Amino acid sequence: MFRTKRTGLVRRLWRSRAPVEGDGDADTRTHGSGGCCMGKSTKVAGKTSAGTDAELKSLTHSILKQIKEKQLEGLLQAVESKGGARSPCLLLPSKVDTKLGQQSYSLPLLLYKVFRWPDLMDCSELKRLSCCESYGEMNPELVCCNPHHMSRLCELDSPDSGPSSTETGGTTYSAPVGLSDSQALQESGDRSHWCVVAYWEEKTRVGRLYSVQEPSLDIFYDLPQGNGFCLGQLSSDNKSPLAQMVRTKIGYGIQLSREPDGVWVYNRSCYPIFIKSATLDNPDSRTLLVHKVFPGFSIKAFDFEKADSLQRPNDHEFTQQPRTGFTVQISFVKGWGQCYTRQFISSCPCWLEVIFNNQ
């Protein structure tokens, strides 16, 4: 039976859809089950009935068959690489509504649910990535529907809502490891950077400082089309089995981007990352919390304006290490703090120190 190229692309896309929890193939790491980094309105989707599955398949096929072949190829590239390959925007009408059973969905929301987050309830739970052409644009007619140009929004806990990021314990003192201001400025070589990044394995720094001048930076171990700070190319003498295991799990790593409202971190990997930043917490708190961020989520890790106004005279960490206010620490896979045997980040197998330029 004759099959068009468009039909073949549509079938491949349907086979690459995001698994729903309960299907057997679902990977809970991709949507952060257990309530971490999830808003109060978010519910993990369960297995849908066969009738609903059939309706969803029919509706998705109908929509995809109306999209141009070149756009389908770009969407397939994004979906099959799980965001690892650079893919173009999928610009589609923003005001088209689709109906599945008794529920109506906007076209972007339906595609985000089908190909990335089956539990997604509303587009307000998402943040557009800076790599997207629609980032910062207000086009009332067209919107990018590429699911890998989006991330889930990780909001901080508040008394009136459920947990949207997990706090893994406060730290009132960091082990004496890390870079001083003079070291960071000396090794970066110039002052035009907005931050420098150091990669550590436990107490040992691996490789040189990476000076960041572009608005965004990919930090990864293995990325199909990687362009940025590749940790896999660094030579490490650390023979620790744990460090070697964590290295292999860094995968696509993170994306660090400087945006108008601050610096955002997007977790592109398949495992959680752990972040400590002075601007993530209440200015009046005596300790800094470590926040757990699940795969596919973004968090505003640093706020320059807020950092300038921080004063913590009673915090030993701030008085001993003035740079703390302009430093973000990020650990891959393994957390630290009161809830862990690792009290300090210097006990974590693989971690980053991001030092911001406040000059």
mmCIF file with all atom_site columns, N, CA, C and O in Angstrom, residues 324-357:
data_model
loop_
_atom_site.group_PDB
_atom_site.id
_atom_site.type_symbol
_atom_site.label_atom_id
_atom_site.label_alt_id
_atom_site.label_comp_id
_atom_site.label_asym_id
_atom_site.label_entity_id
_atom_site.label_seq_id
_atom_site.pdbx_PDB_ins_code
_atom_site.Cartn_x
_atom_site.Cartn_y
_atom_site.Cartn_z
_atom_site.occupancy
_atom_site.B_iso_or_equiv
_atom_site.pdbx_formal_charge
_atom_site.auth_seq_id
_atom_site.auth_comp_id
_atom_site.auth_asym_id
_atom_site.auth_atom_id
_atom_site.pdbx_PDB_model_num
ATOM 1   N N  . THR A 1 324 ? 29.910 34.376 48.543 1.00 0.00 ? 324 THR A N  1
ATOM 2   C CA . THR A 1 324 ? 28.735 33.517 48.595 1.00 0.00 ? 324 THR A CA 1
ATOM 3   C C  . THR A 1 324 ? 27.524 34.172 47.944 1.00 0.00 ? 324 THR A C  1
ATOM 4   O O  . THR A 1 324 ? 26.741 33.515 47.271 1.00 0.00 ? 324 THR A O  1
ATOM 5   N N  . GLY A 1 325 ? 27.359 35.477 48.127 1.00 0.00 ? 325 GLY A N  1
ATOM 6   C CA . GLY A 1 325 ? 26.205 36.171 47.575 1.00 0.00 ? 325 GLY A CA 1
ATOM 7   C C  . GLY A 1 325 ? 26.178 36.193 46.067 1.00 0.00 ? 325 GLY A C  1
ATOM 8   O O  . GLY A 1 325 ? 25.130 36.432 45.471 1.00 0.00 ? 325 GLY A O  1
ATOM 9   N N  . PHE A 1 326 ? 27.313 35.974 45.409 1.00 0.00 ? 326 PHE A N  1
ATOM 10  C CA . PHE A 1 326 ? 27.384 36.003 43.955 1.00 0.00 ? 326 PHE A CA 1
ATOM 11  C C  . PHE A 1 326 ? 27.839 34.664 43.388 1.00 0.00 ? 326 PHE A C  1
ATOM 12  O O  . PHE A 1 326 ? 28.445 34.598 42.328 1.00 0.00 ? 326 PHE A O  1
ATOM 13  N N  . THR A 1 327 ? 27.553 33.603 44.108 1.00 0.00 ? 327 THR A N  1
ATOM 14  C CA . THR A 1 327 ? 27.938 32.258 43.683 1.00 0.00 ? 327 THR A CA 1
ATOM 15  C C  . THR A 1 327 ? 26.741 31.319 43.769 1.00 0.00 ? 327 THR A C  1
ATOM 16  O O  . THR A 1 327 ? 25.968 31.369 44.715 1.00 0.00 ? 327 THR A O  1
ATOM 17  N N  . VAL A 1 328 ? 26.597 30.479 42.744 1.00 0.00 ? 328 VAL A N  1
ATOM 18  C CA . VAL A 1 328 ? 25.586 29.421 42.759 1.00 0.00 ? 328 VAL A CA 1
ATOM 19  C C  . VAL A 1 328 ? 26.315 28.085 42.671 1.00 0.00 ? 328 VAL A C  1
ATOM 20  O O  . VAL A 1 328 ? 27.239 27.925 41.868 1.00 0.00 ? 328 VAL A O  1
ATOM 21  N N  . GLN A 1 329 ? 25.911 27.149 43.521 1.00 0.00 ? 329 GLN A N  1
ATOM 22  C CA . GLN A 1 329 ? 26.493 25.812 43.507 1.00 0.00 ? 329 GLN A CA 1
ATOM 23  C C  . GLN A 1 329 ? 25.456 24.822 42.987 1.00 0.00 ? 329 GLN A C  1
ATOM 24  O O  . GLN A 1 329 ? 24.291 24.853 43.397 1.00 0.00 ? 329 GLN A O  1
ATOM 25  N N  . ILE A 1 330 ? 25.881 23.956 42.068 1.00 0.00 ? 330 ILE A N  1
ATOM 26  C CA . ILE A 1 330 ? 24.969 23.000 41.431 1.00 0.00 ? 330 ILE A CA 1
ATOM 27  C C  . ILE A 1 330 ? 25.610 21.620 41.449 1.00 0.00 ? 330 ILE A C  1
ATOM 28  O O  . ILE A 1 330 ? 26.714 21.437 40.924 1.00 0.00 ? 330 ILE A O  1
ATOM 29  N N  . SER A 1 331 ? 24.916 20.660 42.038 1.00 0.00 ? 331 SER A N  1
ATOM 30  C CA . SER A 1 331 ? 25.413 19.283 42.073 1.00 0.00 ? 331 SER A CA 1
ATOM 31  C C  . SER A 1 331 ? 24.561 18.409 41.152 1.00 0.00 ? 331 SER A C  1
ATOM 32  O O  . SER A 1 331 ? 23.333 18.514 41.144 1.00 0.00 ? 331 SER A O  1
ATOM 33  N N  . PHE A 1 332 ? 25.223 17.570 40.374 1.00 0.00 ? 332 PHE A N  1
ATOM 34  C CA . PHE A 1 332 ? 24.522 16.627 39.504 1.00 0.00 ? 332 PHE A CA 1
ATOM 35  C C  . PHE A 1 332 ? 24.168 15.355 40.275 1.00 0.00 ? 332 PHE A C  1
ATOM 36  O O  . PHE A 1 332 ? 25.027 14.784 40.967 1.00 0.00 ? 332 PHE A O  1
ATOM 37  N N  . VAL A 1 333 ? 22.930 14.938 40.193 1.00 0.00 ? 333 VAL A N  1
ATOM 38  C CA . VAL A 1 333 ? 22.432 13.639 40.679 1.00 0.00 ? 333 VAL A CA 1
ATOM 39  C C  . VAL A 1 333 ? 22.378 13.537 42.199 1.00 0.00 ? 333 VAL A C  1
ATOM 40  O O  . VAL A 1 333 ? 21.378 13.091 42.770 1.00 0.00 ? 333 VAL A O  1
ATOM 41  N N  . LYS A 1 334 ? 23.444 13.926 42.892 1.00 0.00 ? 334 LYS A N  1
ATOM 42  C CA . LYS A 1 334 ? 23.531 13.747 44.338 1.00 0.00 ? 334 LYS A CA 1
ATOM 43  C C  . LYS A 1 334 ? 23.345 15.077 45.077 1.00 0.00 ? 334 LYS A C  1
ATOM 44  O O  . LYS A 1 334 ? 23.927 16.097 44.707 1.00 0.00 ? 334 LYS A O  1
ATOM 45  N N  . GLY A 1 335 ? 22.535 15.021 46.145 1.00 0.00 ? 335 GLY A N  1
ATOM 46  C CA . GLY A 1 335 ? 22.284 16.219 46.932 1.00 0.00 ? 335 GLY A CA 1
ATOM 47  C C  . GLY A 1 335 ? 23.174 16.298 48.156 1.00 0.00 ? 335 GLY A C  1
ATOM 48  O O  . GLY A 1 335 ? 23.946 15.394 48.455 1.00 0.00 ? 335 GLY A O  1
ATOM 49  N N  . TRP A 1 336 ? 23.050 17.405 48.875 1.00 0.00 ? 336 TRP A N  1
ATOM 50  C CA . TRP A 1 336 ? 23.795 17.579 50.116 1.00 0.00 ? 336 TRP A CA 1
ATOM 51  C C  . TRP A 1 336 ? 22.965 18.423 51.077 1.00 0.00 ? 336 TRP A C  1
ATOM 52  O O  . TRP A 1 336 ? 21.969 19.024 50.693 1.00 0.00 ? 336 TRP A O  1
ATOM 53  N N  . GLY A 1 337 ? 23.369 18.459 52.322 1.00 0.00 ? 337 GLY A N  1
ATOM 54  C CA . GLY A 1 337 ? 22.626 19.213 53.319 1.00 0.00 ? 337 GLY A CA 1
ATOM 55  C C  . GLY A 1 337 ? 22.159 18.337 54.459 1.00 0.00 ? 337 GLY A C  1
ATOM 56  O O  . GLY A 1 337 ? 22.605 17.189 54.608 1.00 0.00 ? 337 GLY A O  1
ATOM 57  N N  . GLN A 1 338 ? 21.230 18.828 55.257 1.00 0.00 ? 338 GLN A N  1
ATOM 58  C CA . GLN A 1 338 ? 20.803 18.133 56.476 1.00 0.00 ? 338 GLN A CA 1
ATOM 59  C C  . GLN A 1 338 ? 20.137 16.796 56.206 1.00 0.00 ? 338 GLN A C  1
ATOM 60  O O  . GLN A 1 338 ? 20.155 15.911 57.050 1.00 0.00 ? 338 GLN A O  1
ATOM 61  N N  . CYS A 1 339 ? 19.541 16.639 55.032 1.00 0.00 ? 339 CYS A N  1
ATOM 62  C CA . CYS A 1 339 ? 18.829 15.393 54.722 1.00 0.00 ? 339 CYS A CA 1
ATOM 63  C C  . CYS A 1 339 ? 19.747 14.328 54.141 1.00 0.00 ? 339 CYS A C  1
ATOM 64  O O  . CYS A 1 339 ? 19.282 13.249 53.761 1.00 0.00 ? 339 CYS A O  1
ATOM 65  N N  . TYR A 1 340 ? 21.016 14.608 54.021 1.00 0.00 ? 340 TYR A N  1
ATOM 66  C CA . TYR A 1 340 ? 21.947 13.689 53.369 1.00 0.00 ? 340 TYR A CA 1
ATOM 67  C C  . TYR A 1 340 ? 23.167 13.420 54.253 1.00 0.00 ? 340 TYR A C  1
ATOM 68  O O  . TYR A 1 340 ? 23.473 14.205 55.148 1.00 0.00 ? 340 TYR A O  1
ATOM 69  N N  . THR A 1 341 ? 23.846 12.327 53.950 1.00 0.00 ? 341 THR A N  1
ATOM 70  C CA . THR A 1 341 ? 25.099 12.045 54.651 1.00 0.00 ? 341 THR A CA 1
ATOM 71  C C  . THR A 1 341 ? 26.169 13.048 54.221 1.00 0.00 ? 341 THR A C  1
ATOM 72  O O  . THR A 1 341 ? 27.100 13.313 54.964 1.00 0.00 ? 341 THR A O  1
ATOM 73  N N  . ARG A 1 342 ? 26.013 13.599 53.012 1.00 0.00 ? 342 ARG A N  1
ATOM 74  C CA . ARG A 1 342 ? 26.936 14.639 52.531 1.00 0.00 ? 342 ARG A CA 1
ATOM 75  C C  . ARG A 1 342 ? 26.487 15.991 53.077 1.00 0.00 ? 342 ARG A C  1
ATOM 76  O O  . ARG A 1 342 ? 25.488 16.548 52.625 1.00 0.00 ? 342 ARG A O  1
ATOM 77  N N  . GLN A 1 343 ? 27.198 16.537 54.017 1.00 0.00 ? 343 GLN A N  1
ATOM 78  C CA . GLN A 1 343 ? 26.819 17.817 54.619 1.00 0.00 ? 343 GLN A CA 1
ATOM 79  C C  . GLN A 1 343 ? 27.254 19.004 53.770 1.00 0.00 ? 343 GLN A C  1
ATOM 80  O O  . GLN A 1 343 ? 26.617 20.047 53.784 1.00 0.00 ? 343 GLN A O  1
ATOM 81  N N  . PHE A 1 344 ? 28.340 18.834 53.033 1.00 0.00 ? 344 PHE A N  1
ATOM 82  C CA . PHE A 1 344 ? 28.894 19.923 52.236 1.00 0.00 ? 344 PHE A CA 1
ATOM 83  C C  . PHE A 1 344 ? 28.936 19.523 50.774 1.00 0.00 ? 344 PHE A C  1
ATOM 84  O O  . PHE A 1 344 ? 29.078 18.343 50.437 1.00 0.00 ? 344 PHE A O  1
ATOM 85  N N  . ILE A 1 345 ? 28.858 20.504 49.887 1.00 0.00 ? 345 ILE A N  1
ATOM 86  C CA . ILE A 1 345 ? 28.892 20.186 48.464 1.00 0.00 ? 345 ILE A CA 1
ATOM 87  C C  . ILE A 1 345 ? 30.238 19.594 48.057 1.00 0.00 ? 345 ILE A C  1
ATOM 88  O O  . ILE A 1 345 ? 30.341 18.866 47.075 1.00 0.00 ? 345 ILE A O  1
ATOM 89  N N  . SER A 1 346 ? 31.272 19.873 48.828 1.00 0.00 ? 346 SER A N  1
ATOM 90  C CA . SER A 1 346 ? 32.591 19.316 48.517 1.00 0.00 ? 346 SER A CA 1
ATOM 91  C C  . SER A 1 346 ? 32.635 17.809 48.713 1.00 0.00 ? 346 SER A C  1
ATOM 92  O O  . SER A 1 346 ? 33.626 17.166 48.374 1.00 0.00 ? 346 SER A O  1
ATOM 93  N N  . SER A 1 347 ? 31.556 17.223 49.236 1.00 0.00 ? 347 SER A N  1
ATOM 94  C CA . SER A 1 347 ? 31.454 15.762 49.333 1.00 0.00 ? 347 SER A CA 1
ATOM 95  C C  . SER A 1 347 ? 30.679 15.175 48.156 1.00 0.00 ? 347 SER A C  1
ATOM 96  O O  . SER A 1 347 ? 30.582 13.955 48.035 1.00 0.00 ? 347 SER A O  1
ATOM 97  N N  . CYS A 1 348 ? 30.127 16.039 47.307 1.00 0.00 ? 348 CYS A N  1
ATOM 98  C CA . CYS A 1 348 ? 29.366 15.570 46.141 1.00 0.00 ? 348 CYS A CA 1
ATOM 99  C C  . CYS A 1 348 ? 30.338 15.149 45.035 1.00 0.00 ? 348 CYS A C  1
ATOM 100 O O  . CYS A 1 348 ? 31.361 15.789 44.819 1.00 0.00 ? 348 CYS A O  1
ATOM 101 N N  . PRO A 1 349 ? 29.995 14.083 44.302 1.00 0.00 ? 349 PRO A N  1
ATOM 102 C CA . PRO A 1 349 ? 30.940 13.559 43.302 1.00 0.00 ? 349 PRO A CA 1
ATOM 103 C C  . PRO A 1 349 ? 31.184 14.488 42.127 1.00 0.00 ? 349 PRO A C  1
ATOM 104 O O  . PRO A 1 349 ? 32.305 14.607 41.653 1.00 0.00 ? 349 PRO A O  1
ATOM 105 N N  . CYS A 1 350 ? 30.142 15.170 41.630 1.00 0.00 ? 350 CYS A N  1
ATOM 106 C CA . CYS A 1 350 ? 30.291 16.029 40.456 1.00 0.00 ? 350 CYS A CA 1
ATOM 107 C C  . CYS A 1 350 ? 29.455 17.298 40.649 1.00 0.00 ? 350 CYS A C  1
ATOM 108 O O  . CYS A 1 350 ? 28.223 17.211 40.756 1.00 0.00 ? 350 CYS A O  1
ATOM 109 N N  . TRP A 1 351 ? 30.117 18.449 40.679 1.00 0.00 ? 351 TRP A N  1
ATOM 110 C CA . TRP A 1 351 ? 29.366 19.672 40.927 1.00 0.00 ? 351 TRP A CA 1
ATOM 111 C C  . TRP A 1 351 ? 29.996 20.879 40.248 1.00 0.00 ? 351 TRP A C  1
ATOM 112 O O  . TRP A 1 351 ? 31.144 20.830 39.812 1.00 0.00 ? 351 TRP A O  1
ATOM 113 N N  . LEU A 1 352 ? 29.196 21.942 40.147 1.00 0.00 ? 352 LEU A N  1
ATOM 114 C CA . LEU A 1 352 ? 29.622 23.166 39.488 1.00 0.00 ? 352 LEU A CA 1
ATOM 115 C C  . LEU A 1 352 ? 29.595 24.333 40.460 1.00 0.00 ? 352 LEU A C  1
ATOM 116 O O  . LEU A 1 352 ? 28.750 24.394 41.352 1.00 0.00 ? 352 LEU A O  1
ATOM 117 N N  . GLU A 1 353 ? 30.513 25.239 40.250 1.00 0.00 ? 353 GLU A N  1
ATOM 118 C CA . GLU A 1 353 ? 30.512 26.507 40.962 1.00 0.00 ? 353 GLU A CA 1
ATOM 119 C C  . GLU A 1 353 ? 30.381 27.602 39.905 1.00 0.00 ? 353 GLU A C  1
ATOM 120 O O  . GLU A 1 353 ? 31.229 27.724 39.015 1.00 0.00 ? 353 GLU A O  1
ATOM 121 N N  . VAL A 1 354 ? 29.282 28.352 39.953 1.00 0.00 ? 354 VAL A N  1
ATOM 122 C CA . VAL A 1 354 ? 29.037 29.434 39.012 1.00 0.00 ? 354 VAL A CA 1
ATOM 123 C C  . VAL A 1 354 ? 29.244 30.753 39.734 1.00 0.00 ? 354 VAL A C  1
ATOM 124 O O  . VAL A 1 354 ? 28.548 31.052 40.712 1.00 0.00 ? 354 VAL A O  1
ATOM 125 N N  . ILE A 1 355 ? 30.238 31.513 39.293 1.00 0.00 ? 355 ILE A N  1
ATOM 126 C CA . ILE A 1 355 ? 30.623 32.737 39.978 1.00 0.00 ? 355 ILE A CA 1
ATOM 127 C C  . ILE A 1 355 ? 30.294 33.929 39.070 1.00 0.00 ? 355 ILE A C  1
ATOM 128 O O  . ILE A 1 355 ? 30.792 34.034 37.954 1.00 0.00 ? 355 ILE A O  1
ATOM 129 N N  . PHE A 1 356 ? 29.410 34.798 39.559 1.00 0.00 ? 356 PHE A N  1
ATOM 130 C CA . PHE A 1 356 ? 28.906 35.905 38.747 1.00 0.00 ? 356 PHE A CA 1
ATOM 131 C C  . PHE A 1 356 ? 29.789 37.141 38.888 1.00 0.00 ? 356 PHE A C  1
ATOM 132 O O  . PHE A 1 356 ? 30.337 37.412 39.957 1.00 0.00 ? 356 PHE A O  1
ATOM 133 N N  . ASN A 1 357 ? 29.904 37.863 37.811 1.00 0.00 ? 357 ASN A N  1
ATOM 134 C CA . ASN A 1 357 ? 30.726 39.063 37.763 1.00 0.00 ? 357 ASN A CA 1
ATOM 135 C C  . ASN A 1 357 ? 29.890 40.245 38.230 1.00 0.00 ? 357 ASN A C  1
ATOM 136 O O  . ASN A 1 357 ? 28.938 40.650 37.579 1.00 0.00 ? 357 ASN A O  1
#
